Amino acid sequence: MEKESSPMLIVLSGPSGVGKDAVLSRMKEHDRPYYYTVTATTRIQRENETDGKDYIFISENEFRNMIGEDELLEWAEVYGNLYGVPKNQVIEALERGYDVIVKTDVQGASTIKQLMPEAVLIFLSVSSVDELKERLRGRMTESEESLNTRLNTSESEMEEADWFDHVVLNETGKLDETVFKIEEVISIERKVKSRNILDDRGDLID
């Protein structure tokens, strides 16, 4: 059946440590018809990560070439590393009719909203800054200096939630509930867009 609305670009963002990767991993297990973009980065690959699946790991020269060729939807330097969303992934998936989900930091979400105002921005949050700090410390993937930088940045990013379209609380131990709330947001947005299309058709008929 053909969708009543155009495919959507959904941006999932929030501070470091809030659980974006875990949420997306669980969403993929639900086997919904979304296209998940893979971010390119110059960050060193961690032991539990797969190149091309978790991230596209490239050199800084390769990344700079992508910037020069305008191949990135958005990019930013975060904690001394470069991150960016390849533009071709998004365009090709939307053209094939898929709802596209992009994971990015708060800065990247702002850039995408400026380029594509129709994008749906979801801010993943936690109940308190203290909880966020505990999650970051619990990951034990950073040096002490890097951890302190992330802690300070994440605390300021928590204050950016107000300009997002939706805020979803990712409570500890309630991953499935978080996924349900995100999919509920997507369903609501799809209905709104479908209704707008019908309204536009009505205006044409009138």
Short mmCIF file of C-alpha atoms in Angstrom, two decimals:
data_model
loop_
_atom_site.label_atom_id
_atom_site.label_comp_id
_atom_site.label_asym_id
_atom_site.label_seq_id
_atom_site.Cartn_x
_atom_site.Cartn_y
_atom_site.Cartn_z
CA MET A 1 0.00 0.00 0.00
CA GLU A 2 1.34 3.45 -0.90
CA LYS A 3 1.95 5.77 2.03
CA GLU A 4 -0.41 8.71 2.34
CA SER A 5 2.45 10.99 3.37
CA SER A 6 5.94 11.54 2.08
CA PRO A 7 8.79 9.74 3.84
CA MET A 8 10.11 11.58 6.87
CA LEU A 9 13.55 12.51 8.11
CA ILE A 10 13.71 11.79 11.85
CA VAL A 11 16.64 13.15 13.85
CA LEU A 12 17.45 11.45 17.16
CA SER A 13 19.72 13.59 19.29
CA GLY A 14 20.71 14.32 22.86
CA PRO A 15 23.80 14.53 25.03
CA SER A 16 26.59 11.97 25.12
CA GLY A 17 25.72 9.09 27.45
CA VAL A 18 21.95 9.43 27.09
CA GLY A 19 21.65 6.08 25.30
CA LYS A 20 21.16 6.93 21.63
CA ASP A 21 23.09 3.89 20.38
CA ALA A 22 21.25 1.50 22.69
CA VAL A 23 17.87 2.89 21.63
CA LEU A 24 18.67 2.59 17.93
CA SER A 25 19.99 -0.94 18.42
CA ARG A 26 16.71 -1.97 20.06
CA MET A 27 14.68 -0.25 17.33
CA LYS A 28 16.54 -2.28 14.71
CA GLU A 29 15.61 -5.46 16.59
CA HIS A 30 11.94 -4.50 16.14
CA ASP A 31 12.47 -4.75 12.37
CA ARG A 32 10.52 -1.61 11.48
CA PRO A 33 10.84 -0.26 7.91
CA TYR A 34 13.22 2.58 8.76
CA TYR A 35 16.53 3.43 7.14
CA TYR A 36 19.23 4.11 9.71
CA THR A 37 22.09 6.29 8.51
CA VAL A 38 25.65 5.39 9.49
CA THR A 39 27.77 8.32 10.66
CA ALA A 40 31.26 8.84 9.29
CA THR A 41 33.90 9.65 11.90
CA THR A 42 37.61 10.10 12.41
CA ARG A 43 37.32 8.67 15.93
CA ILE A 44 39.32 5.53 16.71
CA GLN A 45 37.24 2.37 16.41
CA ARG A 46 36.39 0.71 19.74
CA GLU A 47 36.69 -3.04 20.30
CA ASN A 48 32.95 -3.70 20.24
CA GLU A 49 32.28 -1.63 17.07
CA THR A 50 31.93 -2.77 13.46
CA ASP A 51 33.10 -0.53 10.63
CA GLY A 52 30.24 0.34 8.30
CA LYS A 53 27.63 -0.70 10.86
CA ASP A 54 28.25 1.34 13.99
CA TYR A 55 30.23 4.06 12.23
CA ILE A 56 32.15 4.56 9.02
CA PHE A 57 35.70 4.95 10.31
CA ILE A 58 37.84 7.10 8.02
CA SER A 59 40.97 9.24 8.19
CA GLU A 60 40.87 12.97 8.72
CA ASN A 61 42.04 13.52 5.13
CA GLU A 62 39.16 11.41 3.82
CA PHE A 63 36.73 13.32 6.00
CA ARG A 64 38.08 16.69 4.86
CA ASN A 65 37.66 15.56 1.24
CA MET A 66 34.01 14.71 1.94
CA ILE A 67 33.52 18.22 3.33
CA GLY A 68 35.17 19.76 0.26
CA GLU A 69 32.97 17.70 -2.07
CA ASP A 70 29.81 18.69 -0.15
CA GLU A 71 29.07 15.04 0.59
CA LEU A 72 27.88 15.55 4.17
CA LEU A 73 24.42 16.59 5.30
CA GLU A 74 25.99 17.94 8.48
CA TRP A 75 29.29 17.61 10.25
CA ALA A 76 30.95 18.78 13.41
CA GLU A 77 34.06 18.41 15.50
CA VAL A 78 33.13 16.78 18.78
CA TYR A 79 35.62 16.02 21.54
CA GLY A 80 38.49 16.41 19.08
CA ASN A 81 37.05 14.05 16.45
CA LEU A 82 35.07 14.74 13.27
CA TYR A 83 31.58 13.33 12.79
CA GLY A 84 29.26 13.70 9.80
CA VAL A 85 26.19 12.21 8.11
CA PRO A 86 26.79 11.23 4.45
CA LYS A 87 24.27 13.08 2.35
CA ASN A 88 23.82 10.33 -0.25
CA GLN A 89 22.48 7.89 2.36
CA VAL A 90 19.68 10.24 3.32
CA ILE A 91 18.72 11.31 -0.21
CA GLU A 92 18.68 7.80 -1.66
CA ALA A 93 16.66 6.32 1.22
CA LEU A 94 14.06 9.11 1.10
CA GLU A 95 13.74 8.67 -2.66
CA ARG A 96 13.07 4.96 -2.11
CA GLY A 97 10.25 5.88 0.26
CA TYR A 98 11.88 5.04 3.59
CA ASP A 99 11.54 7.06 6.75
CA VAL A 100 15.15 7.94 7.56
CA ILE A 101 16.53 8.06 11.11
CA VAL A 102 19.66 10.11 11.72
CA LYS A 103 21.59 9.98 14.99
CA THR A 104 23.56 13.12 15.69
CA ASP A 105 24.65 15.47 18.43
CA VAL A 106 22.74 18.63 19.35
CA GLN A 107 24.87 20.79 17.06
CA GLY A 108 24.21 18.48 14.12
CA ALA A 109 20.48 18.45 14.82
CA SER A 110 20.43 22.25 14.64
CA THR A 111 22.23 22.19 11.28
CA ILE A 112 19.82 19.62 9.81
CA LYS A 113 16.80 21.62 11.00
CA GLN A 114 18.10 24.68 9.17
CA LEU A 115 18.70 22.72 5.96
CA MET A 116 15.53 20.61 6.17
CA PRO A 117 12.87 22.36 8.30
CA GLU A 118 10.45 19.49 7.69
CA ALA A 119 12.70 17.11 9.66
CA VAL A 120 11.27 15.79 12.94
CA LEU A 121 13.69 16.40 15.83
CA ILE A 122 13.55 14.10 18.87
CA PHE A 123 15.64 14.90 21.95
CA LEU A 124 16.52 11.86 24.03
CA SER A 125 16.79 12.86 27.67
CA VAL A 126 17.33 11.45 31.17
CA SER A 127 15.69 12.37 34.44
CA SER A 128 18.66 14.34 35.78
CA VAL A 129 22.17 15.55 35.00
CA ASP A 130 23.46 13.34 37.83
CA GLU A 131 22.04 10.25 36.13
CA LEU A 132 23.69 11.28 32.87
CA LYS A 133 27.04 11.65 34.62
CA GLU A 134 26.70 8.20 36.17
CA ARG A 135 26.02 6.66 32.76
CA LEU A 136 29.08 8.32 31.27
CA ARG A 137 31.28 7.16 34.13
CA GLY A 138 29.84 3.65 33.84
CA ARG A 139 30.88 3.30 30.20
CA MET A 140 34.59 3.42 31.15
CA THR A 141 35.57 4.06 27.51
CA GLU A 142 37.20 7.44 28.04
CA SER A 143 40.34 8.84 29.60
CA GLU A 144 39.78 11.02 32.67
CA GLU A 145 40.37 14.17 30.61
CA SER A 146 37.99 13.06 27.86
CA LEU A 147 35.38 12.04 30.43
CA ASN A 148 35.47 15.46 32.10
CA THR A 149 35.04 17.15 28.71
CA ARG A 150 32.03 14.98 27.92
CA LEU A 151 30.51 15.58 31.34
CA ASN A 152 30.73 19.36 30.95
CA THR A 153 29.42 19.30 27.38
CA SER A 154 26.57 16.91 28.15
CA GLU A 155 25.38 19.07 31.02
CA SER A 156 25.10 22.10 28.72
CA GLU A 157 23.46 20.03 25.97
CA MET A 158 20.68 19.00 28.35
CA GLU A 159 19.58 22.64 28.29
CA GLU A 160 18.99 22.53 24.51
CA ALA A 161 15.89 20.30 24.65
CA ASP A 162 13.38 23.17 24.42
CA TRP A 163 13.83 23.83 20.69
CA PHE A 164 13.33 20.19 19.66
CA ASP A 165 9.96 19.00 18.34
CA HIS A 166 9.70 16.22 20.92
CA VAL A 167 11.50 15.17 24.10
CA VAL A 168 11.58 11.48 25.03
CA LEU A 169 12.77 10.34 28.45
CA ASN A 170 15.09 7.33 28.33
CA GLU A 171 14.79 5.89 31.83
CA THR A 172 17.32 3.36 33.09
CA GLY A 173 16.13 -0.21 32.52
CA LYS A 174 13.16 0.87 30.36
CA LEU A 175 14.65 0.66 26.87
CA ASP A 176 11.57 -0.93 25.30
CA GLU A 177 9.38 1.80 26.76
CA THR A 178 11.68 4.43 25.24
CA VAL A 179 11.48 2.76 21.83
CA PHE A 180 7.69 2.62 22.09
CA LYS A 181 7.53 6.36 22.85
CA ILE A 182 9.76 7.18 19.87
CA GLU A 183 7.68 5.06 17.51
CA GLU A 184 4.56 6.73 18.91
CA VAL A 185 6.07 10.14 18.05
CA ILE A 186 6.81 8.95 14.51
CA SER A 187 3.25 7.64 14.13
CA ILE A 188 1.78 10.95 15.34
CA GLU A 189 4.00 12.95 12.98
CA ARG A 190 3.01 10.74 10.06
CA LYS A 191 -0.68 11.32 10.79
CA VAL A 192 -0.10 15.08 11.00
CA LYS A 193 1.71 15.11 7.66
CA SER A 194 -1.00 12.96 6.07
CA ARG A 195 -3.65 15.36 7.35
CA ASN A 196 -1.71 18.31 5.94
CA ILE A 197 -1.58 16.63 2.55
CA LEU A 198 -5.34 16.05 2.63
CA ASP A 199 -5.90 19.69 3.63
CA ASP A 200 -3.74 20.85 0.73
CA ARG A 201 -5.74 18.69 -1.67
CA GLY A 202 -8.94 20.18 -0.27
CA ASP A 203 -7.64 23.68 -0.90
CA LEU A 204 -6.89 22.73 -4.50
CA ILE A 205 -10.40 21.32 -4.95
CA ASP A 206 -11.98 24.42 -3.43
#
